């Protein structure tokens, strides 16, 4: 295997095995992270034992609505010193915007909501027209009739034109790459016949 694609949390197991067996040969050329936010500080031990190119580590941000990647950021040994999660630049078939609440672009360094548009964008959610209408909105910066997706993720452009992921704008969480909506869990618990809504 020369390319490994996995969540950052799963990579921690490989890092432990690598630390326990120093000098073991790795056949990997590239490791691609996705599915959850990458805390680059956790890569310090890896870079202490490996050069930047053996293998190359790449952080990719993605969402189901684009099946699946949106941006990519090749990493190097300076990555652990960066506080935010660097997610890089958009892949060629997508347009990436960081916008304020009025859907205006924010300047570099300012925090806004990440929006995605382009050929790789889904049409919407199956049999969920209300949710589709609220998340897939008109793209004022693209061709006439095009749409963009409101990700609910906070981000900012750096001075060098790359993106940093800064977490969610709502209560949604990801566990091992799966989206969890606490409000949906709360509603299900409240609707349960044994619930007296005392929890």
Short mmCIF file of C-alpha atoms in Angstrom, two decimals:
data_model
loop_
_atom_site.label_atom_id
_atom_site.label_comp_id
_atom_site.label_asym_id
_atom_site.label_seq_id
_atom_site.Cartn_x
_atom_site.Cartn_y
_atom_site.Cartn_z
CA UNK A 1 0.00 0.00 0.00
CA UNK A 2 1.49 3.35 -0.95
CA UNK A 3 -1.39 5.74 -0.18
CA UNK A 4 -3.29 5.62 3.11
CA UNK A 5 -6.50 7.61 3.61
CA UNK A 6 -7.85 7.72 7.14
CA UNK A 7 -9.12 9.88 9.95
CA UNK A 8 -6.54 11.63 12.12
CA UNK A 9 -7.69 9.67 15.17
CA UNK A 10 -7.09 6.35 13.37
CA UNK A 11 -3.61 7.54 12.37
CA UNK A 12 -2.72 7.78 16.05
CA UNK A 13 -2.63 3.96 16.16
CA UNK A 14 -0.13 3.87 13.30
CA UNK A 15 1.93 6.53 15.06
CA UNK A 16 2.07 4.41 18.23
CA UNK A 17 3.12 1.31 16.26
CA UNK A 18 5.75 3.35 14.41
CA UNK A 19 7.13 4.62 17.71
CA UNK A 20 7.24 1.12 19.20
CA UNK A 21 9.08 -0.30 16.16
CA UNK A 22 11.67 2.30 15.18
CA UNK A 23 13.40 1.66 11.89
CA UNK A 24 10.54 -0.41 10.45
CA UNK A 25 10.16 0.17 6.73
CA UNK A 26 7.07 2.06 5.64
CA UNK A 27 5.85 1.47 2.11
CA UNK A 28 3.71 4.60 2.27
CA UNK A 29 4.26 7.46 -0.15
CA UNK A 30 1.34 9.57 1.06
CA UNK A 31 -1.07 9.72 4.01
CA UNK A 32 -4.32 11.62 3.39
CA UNK A 33 -6.28 12.80 6.45
CA UNK A 34 -10.03 13.42 6.28
CA UNK A 35 -13.32 12.82 8.05
CA UNK A 36 -12.55 14.92 11.12
CA UNK A 37 -10.50 17.94 12.16
CA UNK A 38 -6.75 17.38 12.32
CA UNK A 39 -4.90 18.67 15.38
CA UNK A 40 -1.52 19.22 13.72
CA UNK A 41 0.21 19.41 17.13
CA UNK A 42 -0.29 15.66 17.44
CA UNK A 43 2.05 15.14 14.46
CA UNK A 44 5.16 16.45 16.27
CA UNK A 45 6.32 12.93 17.25
CA UNK A 46 5.86 11.67 13.70
CA UNK A 47 7.96 14.45 12.22
CA UNK A 48 10.63 13.88 14.87
CA UNK A 49 11.13 10.37 13.40
CA UNK A 50 10.38 10.94 9.68
CA UNK A 51 11.38 13.41 6.96
CA UNK A 52 8.69 15.55 5.33
CA UNK A 53 8.56 13.31 2.27
CA UNK A 54 8.56 9.82 3.80
CA UNK A 55 5.60 9.77 3.51
CA UNK A 56 4.02 13.10 2.55
CA UNK A 57 1.13 13.94 4.88
CA UNK A 58 -1.88 15.73 3.39
CA UNK A 59 -4.81 17.20 5.26
CA UNK A 60 -8.06 17.27 3.28
CA UNK A 61 -11.27 18.95 4.33
CA UNK A 62 -14.41 17.46 2.91
CA UNK A 63 -18.15 17.13 3.24
CA UNK A 64 -20.63 14.50 2.11
CA UNK A 65 -22.37 17.10 -0.06
CA UNK A 66 -19.35 17.16 -2.39
CA UNK A 67 -18.56 13.45 -2.20
CA UNK A 68 -16.19 14.08 -0.39
CA UNK A 69 -13.10 16.30 -0.54
CA UNK A 70 -13.18 20.07 -0.93
CA UNK A 71 -9.68 21.30 -0.05
CA UNK A 72 -6.18 19.90 0.36
CA UNK A 73 -3.12 21.02 2.32
CA UNK A 74 0.23 19.24 2.00
CA UNK A 75 1.87 19.26 5.45
CA UNK A 76 5.48 19.45 6.58
CA UNK A 77 7.34 19.52 9.88
CA UNK A 78 6.23 23.11 10.54
CA UNK A 79 2.58 21.93 10.79
CA UNK A 80 2.66 21.13 14.55
CA UNK A 81 3.50 24.77 15.30
CA UNK A 82 0.29 26.00 13.64
CA UNK A 83 -2.56 26.42 16.13
CA UNK A 84 -5.48 26.07 13.70
CA UNK A 85 -6.14 23.17 11.37
CA UNK A 86 -4.73 24.10 7.96
CA UNK A 87 -7.04 22.81 5.23
CA UNK A 88 -5.28 24.47 2.30
CA UNK A 89 -6.87 25.43 -0.98
CA UNK A 90 -9.85 24.22 -2.99
CA UNK A 91 -9.65 21.32 -5.40
CA UNK A 92 -10.13 22.27 -9.09
CA UNK A 93 -13.83 21.41 -9.60
CA UNK A 94 -15.04 23.44 -6.62
CA UNK A 95 -15.20 27.09 -5.57
CA UNK A 96 -14.63 27.85 -1.88
CA UNK A 97 -15.82 31.03 -0.17
CA UNK A 98 -15.58 32.34 3.39
CA UNK A 99 -18.61 34.58 3.87
CA UNK A 100 -20.26 36.62 6.60
CA UNK A 101 -23.95 36.41 7.55
CA UNK A 102 -24.88 38.68 4.63
CA UNK A 103 -23.03 36.32 2.24
CA UNK A 104 -20.29 38.89 1.67
CA UNK A 105 -16.64 37.71 1.48
CA UNK A 106 -14.66 38.31 4.66
CA UNK A 107 -11.10 39.70 4.45
CA UNK A 108 -8.06 37.51 5.19
CA UNK A 109 -7.82 36.81 8.91
CA UNK A 110 -11.53 37.37 9.57
CA UNK A 111 -13.71 34.42 10.55
CA UNK A 112 -16.73 33.48 8.45
CA UNK A 113 -18.75 30.46 7.34
CA UNK A 114 -17.28 28.21 4.69
CA UNK A 115 -19.41 27.88 1.53
CA UNK A 116 -18.73 25.49 -1.35
CA UNK A 117 -19.91 25.65 -4.97
CA UNK A 118 -19.05 24.05 -8.28
CA UNK A 119 -19.49 20.96 -10.41
CA UNK A 120 -18.86 18.54 -7.55
CA UNK A 121 -21.73 19.84 -5.43
CA UNK A 122 -24.72 17.59 -4.73
CA UNK A 123 -28.22 18.62 -5.85
CA UNK A 124 -29.65 18.47 -2.34
CA UNK A 125 -30.99 16.05 0.24
CA UNK A 126 -33.26 13.21 -0.84
CA UNK A 127 -36.89 13.87 0.17
CA UNK A 128 -35.84 16.77 2.44
CA UNK A 129 -36.80 19.91 0.49
CA UNK A 130 -36.80 22.20 3.54
CA UNK A 131 -33.30 21.22 4.57
CA UNK A 132 -32.12 21.43 0.96
CA UNK A 133 -33.50 24.97 0.63
CA UNK A 134 -31.82 26.12 3.83
CA UNK A 135 -28.37 24.68 3.06
CA UNK A 136 -28.12 24.86 -0.76
CA UNK A 137 -28.51 28.55 -1.57
CA UNK A 138 -27.98 30.73 -4.64
CA UNK A 139 -24.32 31.41 -5.44
CA UNK A 140 -23.98 35.15 -6.08
CA UNK A 141 -20.35 34.70 -7.20
CA UNK A 142 -20.79 31.88 -9.71
CA UNK A 143 -22.51 31.46 -13.07
CA UNK A 144 -26.19 32.39 -13.29
CA UNK A 145 -28.39 29.78 -11.62
CA UNK A 146 -25.55 28.14 -9.69
CA UNK A 147 -25.84 27.18 -6.03
CA UNK A 148 -23.50 26.95 -3.09
CA UNK A 149 -23.62 24.88 0.08
CA UNK A 150 -23.57 26.46 3.53
CA UNK A 151 -21.31 24.07 5.44
CA UNK A 152 -21.87 25.39 8.96
CA UNK A 153 -18.08 25.29 9.40
CA UNK A 154 -16.13 28.35 10.52
CA UNK A 155 -12.94 29.19 8.63
CA UNK A 156 -10.62 32.02 7.68
CA UNK A 157 -8.22 32.82 4.87
CA UNK A 158 -4.62 33.34 5.90
CA UNK A 159 -2.43 36.07 4.43
CA UNK A 160 -0.87 33.50 2.03
CA UNK A 161 -4.27 32.47 0.61
CA UNK A 162 -4.81 29.18 2.42
CA UNK A 163 -7.73 28.17 4.61
CA UNK A 164 -7.81 27.35 8.31
CA UNK A 165 -10.68 25.32 9.78
CA UNK A 166 -11.94 26.80 13.07
CA UNK A 167 -14.75 24.46 14.11
CA UNK A 168 -18.52 24.51 13.81
CA UNK A 169 -20.84 27.50 13.84
CA UNK A 170 -23.51 25.30 15.48
CA UNK A 171 -23.66 22.39 17.93
CA UNK A 172 -22.97 19.63 15.40
CA UNK A 173 -20.10 17.33 16.31
CA UNK A 174 -18.20 14.65 14.41
CA UNK A 175 -17.26 11.33 15.94
CA UNK A 176 -14.91 9.20 13.83
CA UNK A 177 -16.11 11.06 10.73
CA UNK A 178 -19.86 10.71 11.45
CA UNK A 179 -21.99 13.83 11.88
CA UNK A 180 -23.94 13.95 15.14
CA UNK A 181 -26.70 16.51 15.68
CA UNK A 182 -27.28 16.89 19.46
CA UNK A 183 -30.68 18.51 18.77
CA UNK A 184 -31.90 15.37 16.96
CA UNK A 185 -30.77 13.19 19.88
CA UNK A 186 -32.51 15.52 22.32
CA UNK A 187 -35.75 15.39 20.28
CA UNK A 188 -35.63 11.57 20.11
CA UNK A 189 -35.11 11.30 23.86
CA UNK A 190 -37.94 13.74 24.56
CA UNK A 191 -40.27 11.75 22.27
CA UNK A 192 -39.50 8.43 23.97
CA UNK A 193 -42.54 7.08 25.90
CA UNK A 194 -40.46 6.60 29.07
CA UNK A 195 -39.19 10.15 29.02
CA UNK A 196 -40.57 12.61 31.49
CA UNK A 197 -38.32 15.31 29.97
CA UNK A 198 -36.44 15.42 33.29
CA UNK A 199 -33.05 14.57 31.82
#
